[in-house]
CSV table of C-alpha atoms in Angstrom, one decimal:
chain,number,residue,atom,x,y,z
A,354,UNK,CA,25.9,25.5,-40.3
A,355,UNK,CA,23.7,28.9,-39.0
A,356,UNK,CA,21.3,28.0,-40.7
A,357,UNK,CA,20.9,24.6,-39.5
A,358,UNK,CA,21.3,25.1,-35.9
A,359,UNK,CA,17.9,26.4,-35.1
A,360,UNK,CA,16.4,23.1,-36.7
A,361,UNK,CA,19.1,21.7,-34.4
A,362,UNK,CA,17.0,22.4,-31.2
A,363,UNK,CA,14.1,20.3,-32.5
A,364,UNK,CA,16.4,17.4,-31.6
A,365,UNK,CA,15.5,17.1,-27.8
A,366,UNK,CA,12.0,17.4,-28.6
A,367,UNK,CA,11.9,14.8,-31.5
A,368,UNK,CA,14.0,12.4,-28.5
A,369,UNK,CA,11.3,12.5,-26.2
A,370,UNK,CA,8.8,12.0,-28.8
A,371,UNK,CA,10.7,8.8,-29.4
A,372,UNK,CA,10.9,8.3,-25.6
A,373,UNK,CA,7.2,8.4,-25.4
A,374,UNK,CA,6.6,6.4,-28.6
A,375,UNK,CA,8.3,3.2,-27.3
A,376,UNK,CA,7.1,3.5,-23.8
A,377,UNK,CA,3.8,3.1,-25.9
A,378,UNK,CA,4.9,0.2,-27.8
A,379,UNK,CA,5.2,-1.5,-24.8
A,380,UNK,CA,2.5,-3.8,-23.6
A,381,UNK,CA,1.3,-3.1,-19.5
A,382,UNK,CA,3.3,-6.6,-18.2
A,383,UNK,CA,6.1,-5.0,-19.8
A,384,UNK,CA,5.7,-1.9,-17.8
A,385,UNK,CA,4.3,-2.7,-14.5
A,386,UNK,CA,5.9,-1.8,-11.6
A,387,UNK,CA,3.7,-3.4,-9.3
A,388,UNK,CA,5.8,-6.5,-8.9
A,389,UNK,CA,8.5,-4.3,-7.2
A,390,UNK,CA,6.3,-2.3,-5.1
A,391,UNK,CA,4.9,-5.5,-3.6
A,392,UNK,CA,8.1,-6.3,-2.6
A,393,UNK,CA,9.3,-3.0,-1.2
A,394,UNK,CA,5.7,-2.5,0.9
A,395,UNK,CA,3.3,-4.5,2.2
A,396,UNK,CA,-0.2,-3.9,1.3
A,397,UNK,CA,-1.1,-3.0,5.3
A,398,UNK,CA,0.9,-1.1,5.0
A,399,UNK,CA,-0.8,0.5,2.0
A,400,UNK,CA,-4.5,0.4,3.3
A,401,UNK,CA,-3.9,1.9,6.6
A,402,UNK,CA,-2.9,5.2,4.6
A,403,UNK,CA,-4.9,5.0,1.3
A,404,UNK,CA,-7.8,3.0,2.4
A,405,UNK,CA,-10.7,5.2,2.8
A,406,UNK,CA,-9.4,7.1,-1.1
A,407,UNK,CA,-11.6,5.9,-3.9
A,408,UNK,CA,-12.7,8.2,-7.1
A,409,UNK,CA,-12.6,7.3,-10.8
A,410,UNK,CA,-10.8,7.7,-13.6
A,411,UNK,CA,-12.4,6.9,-16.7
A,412,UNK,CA,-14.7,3.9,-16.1
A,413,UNK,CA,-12.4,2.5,-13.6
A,414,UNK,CA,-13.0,2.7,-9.8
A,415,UNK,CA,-9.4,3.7,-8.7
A,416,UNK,CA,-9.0,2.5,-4.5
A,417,UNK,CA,-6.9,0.6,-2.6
A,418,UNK,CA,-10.1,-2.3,-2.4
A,419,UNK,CA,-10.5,-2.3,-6.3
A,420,UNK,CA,-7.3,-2.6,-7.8
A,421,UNK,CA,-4.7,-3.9,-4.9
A,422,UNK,CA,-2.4,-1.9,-3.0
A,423,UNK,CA,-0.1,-2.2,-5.3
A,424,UNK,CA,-1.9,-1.4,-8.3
A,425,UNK,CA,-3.2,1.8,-6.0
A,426,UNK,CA,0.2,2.9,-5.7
A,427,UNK,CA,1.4,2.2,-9.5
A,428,UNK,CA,-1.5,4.6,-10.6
A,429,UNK,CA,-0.2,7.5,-9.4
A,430,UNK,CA,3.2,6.6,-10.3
A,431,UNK,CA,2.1,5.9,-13.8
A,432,UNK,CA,0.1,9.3,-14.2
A,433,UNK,CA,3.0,11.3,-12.5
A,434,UNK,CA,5.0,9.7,-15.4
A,435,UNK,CA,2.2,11.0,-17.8
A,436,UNK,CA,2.2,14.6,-16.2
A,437,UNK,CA,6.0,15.2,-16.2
A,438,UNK,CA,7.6,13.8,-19.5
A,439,UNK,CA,4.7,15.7,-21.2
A,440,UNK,CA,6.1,18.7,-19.0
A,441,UNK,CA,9.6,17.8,-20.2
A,442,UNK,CA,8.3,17.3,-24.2
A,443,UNK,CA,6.3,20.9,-23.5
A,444,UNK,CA,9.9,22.4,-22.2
A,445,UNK,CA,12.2,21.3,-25.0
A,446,UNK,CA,9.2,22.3,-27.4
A,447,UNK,CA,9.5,26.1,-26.5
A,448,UNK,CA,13.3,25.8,-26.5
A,449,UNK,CA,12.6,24.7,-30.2
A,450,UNK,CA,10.2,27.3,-31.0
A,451,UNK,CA,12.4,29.5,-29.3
A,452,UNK,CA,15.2,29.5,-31.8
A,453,UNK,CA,13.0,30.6,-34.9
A,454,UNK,CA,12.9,33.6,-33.1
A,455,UNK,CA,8.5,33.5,-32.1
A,456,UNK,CA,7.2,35.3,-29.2
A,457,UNK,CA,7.0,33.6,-25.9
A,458,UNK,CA,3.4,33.5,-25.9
A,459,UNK,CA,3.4,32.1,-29.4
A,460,UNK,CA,5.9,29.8,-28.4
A,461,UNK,CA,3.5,28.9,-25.3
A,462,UNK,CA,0.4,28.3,-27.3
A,463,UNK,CA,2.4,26.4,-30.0
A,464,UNK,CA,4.2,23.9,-27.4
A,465,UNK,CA,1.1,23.0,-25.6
A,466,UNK,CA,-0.5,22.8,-29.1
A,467,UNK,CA,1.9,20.0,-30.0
A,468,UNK,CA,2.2,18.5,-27.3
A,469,UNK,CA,-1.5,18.2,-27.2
A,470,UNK,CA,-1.8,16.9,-30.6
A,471,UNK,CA,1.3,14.5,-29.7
A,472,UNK,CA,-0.6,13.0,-27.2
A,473,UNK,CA,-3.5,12.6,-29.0
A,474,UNK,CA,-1.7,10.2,-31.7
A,475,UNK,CA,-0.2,8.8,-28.5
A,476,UNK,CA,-2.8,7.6,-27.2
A,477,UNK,CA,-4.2,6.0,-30.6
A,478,UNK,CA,-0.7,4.5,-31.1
A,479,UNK,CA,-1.4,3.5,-27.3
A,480,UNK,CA,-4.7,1.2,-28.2
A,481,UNK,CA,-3.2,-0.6,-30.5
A,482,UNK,CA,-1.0,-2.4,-27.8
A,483,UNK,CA,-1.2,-5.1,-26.3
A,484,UNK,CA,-2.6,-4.7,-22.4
A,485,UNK,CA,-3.1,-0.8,-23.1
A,486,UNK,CA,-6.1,1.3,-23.6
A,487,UNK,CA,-6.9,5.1,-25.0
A,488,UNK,CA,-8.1,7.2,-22.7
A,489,UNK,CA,-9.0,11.0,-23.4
A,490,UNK,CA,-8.5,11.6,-19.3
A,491,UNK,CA,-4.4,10.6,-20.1
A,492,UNK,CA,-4.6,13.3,-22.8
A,493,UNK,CA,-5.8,15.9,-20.6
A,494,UNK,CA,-3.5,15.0,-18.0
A,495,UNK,CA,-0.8,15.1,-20.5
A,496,UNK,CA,-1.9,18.4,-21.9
A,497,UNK,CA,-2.0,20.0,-18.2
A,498,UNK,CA,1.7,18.7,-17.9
A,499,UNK,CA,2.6,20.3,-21.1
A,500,UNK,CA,1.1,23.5,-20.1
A,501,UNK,CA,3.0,23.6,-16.8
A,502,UNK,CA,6.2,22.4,-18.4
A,503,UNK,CA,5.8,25.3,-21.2
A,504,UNK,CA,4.2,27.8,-18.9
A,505,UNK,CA,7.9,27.3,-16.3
A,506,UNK,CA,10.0,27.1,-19.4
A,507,UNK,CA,9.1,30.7,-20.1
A,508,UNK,CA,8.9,32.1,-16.6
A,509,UNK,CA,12.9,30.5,-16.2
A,510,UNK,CA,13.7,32.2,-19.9
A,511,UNK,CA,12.1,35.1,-18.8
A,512,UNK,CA,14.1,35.1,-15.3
A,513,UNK,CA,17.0,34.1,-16.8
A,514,UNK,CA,16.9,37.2,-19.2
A,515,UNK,CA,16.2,39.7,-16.8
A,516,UNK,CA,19.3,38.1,-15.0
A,517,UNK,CA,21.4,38.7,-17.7
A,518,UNK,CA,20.1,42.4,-18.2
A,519,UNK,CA,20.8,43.4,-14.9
A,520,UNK,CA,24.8,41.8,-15.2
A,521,UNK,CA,25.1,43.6,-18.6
């Protein structure tokens, strides 16, 4: 059993990959959230405090005018989504690494490496659904997440350590 238990960490990593894998598989109808924010706010509401925001993301015009209010809102939901479960994969990623006992930089670099590659084949999984495209401005988002998520995970392993040193 020692000898397992440091492949044992991998498992909240390989979750999320899973996670991410289905959320994937699953065509935009599936996943849109914009019925349920047009019920919870009107889209006055909406244009008096995002009206005059417009810039692009990919080919797309992203504003309040060009996609709905709704729509307008369910973007930044969406790419918070993107940002923080790539932070979360990043996280369990150097708590994997972490056990077969690399550095923390290595561990760093190696996480966000993953992470990046992961969402790479994400995204190509991604355009082969239904409703869904492949965009290289999702995989940079999602490789800035990881980095935060990997670059925190250290800083609270490294806190945590010194906390421990200080007891002892």
């Amino acid at each position: 059993m020692h000898n397992l238990r440091p492949w044992l960490r991998w498992l909240p990593a390989i979750a999320m990959m899973a996670i991410l894998f289905g959320f994937s598989s699953q065509s935009y109808e599936e996943q849109s959230l914009v019925p349920e924010i047009e019920k919870s706010t009107s889209d006055q509401w909406i244009e008096n405090r995002f009206g005059g925001i417009r810039f692009s993301y990919g080919d797309y015009e992203i504003s309040v005018d060009s996609v709905g209010g709704a729509s307008f809102i369910e973007f930044f939901i969406r790419k918070a989504a993107h940002f923080g479960s790539y932070a979360l994969l990043a996280a369990f990623l150097v708590y994997a690494l972490g056990g077969l006992g690399r550095s923390n930089r290595r561990c760093l670099l190696f996480a966000i490496l993953i992470a990046f590659l992961y969402a790479c084949t994400d995204e190509l999984h991604q355009s082969f659904t239904p409703g869904r495209t492949a965009m290289v401005q999702d995989v940079l988002l999602d490789t800035i997440g990881a980095a935060c998520g990997a670059a925190f995970t250290i800083l609270l392993k490294s806190w945590w350590g010194n906390r421990k040193d200080r007891r002892a």
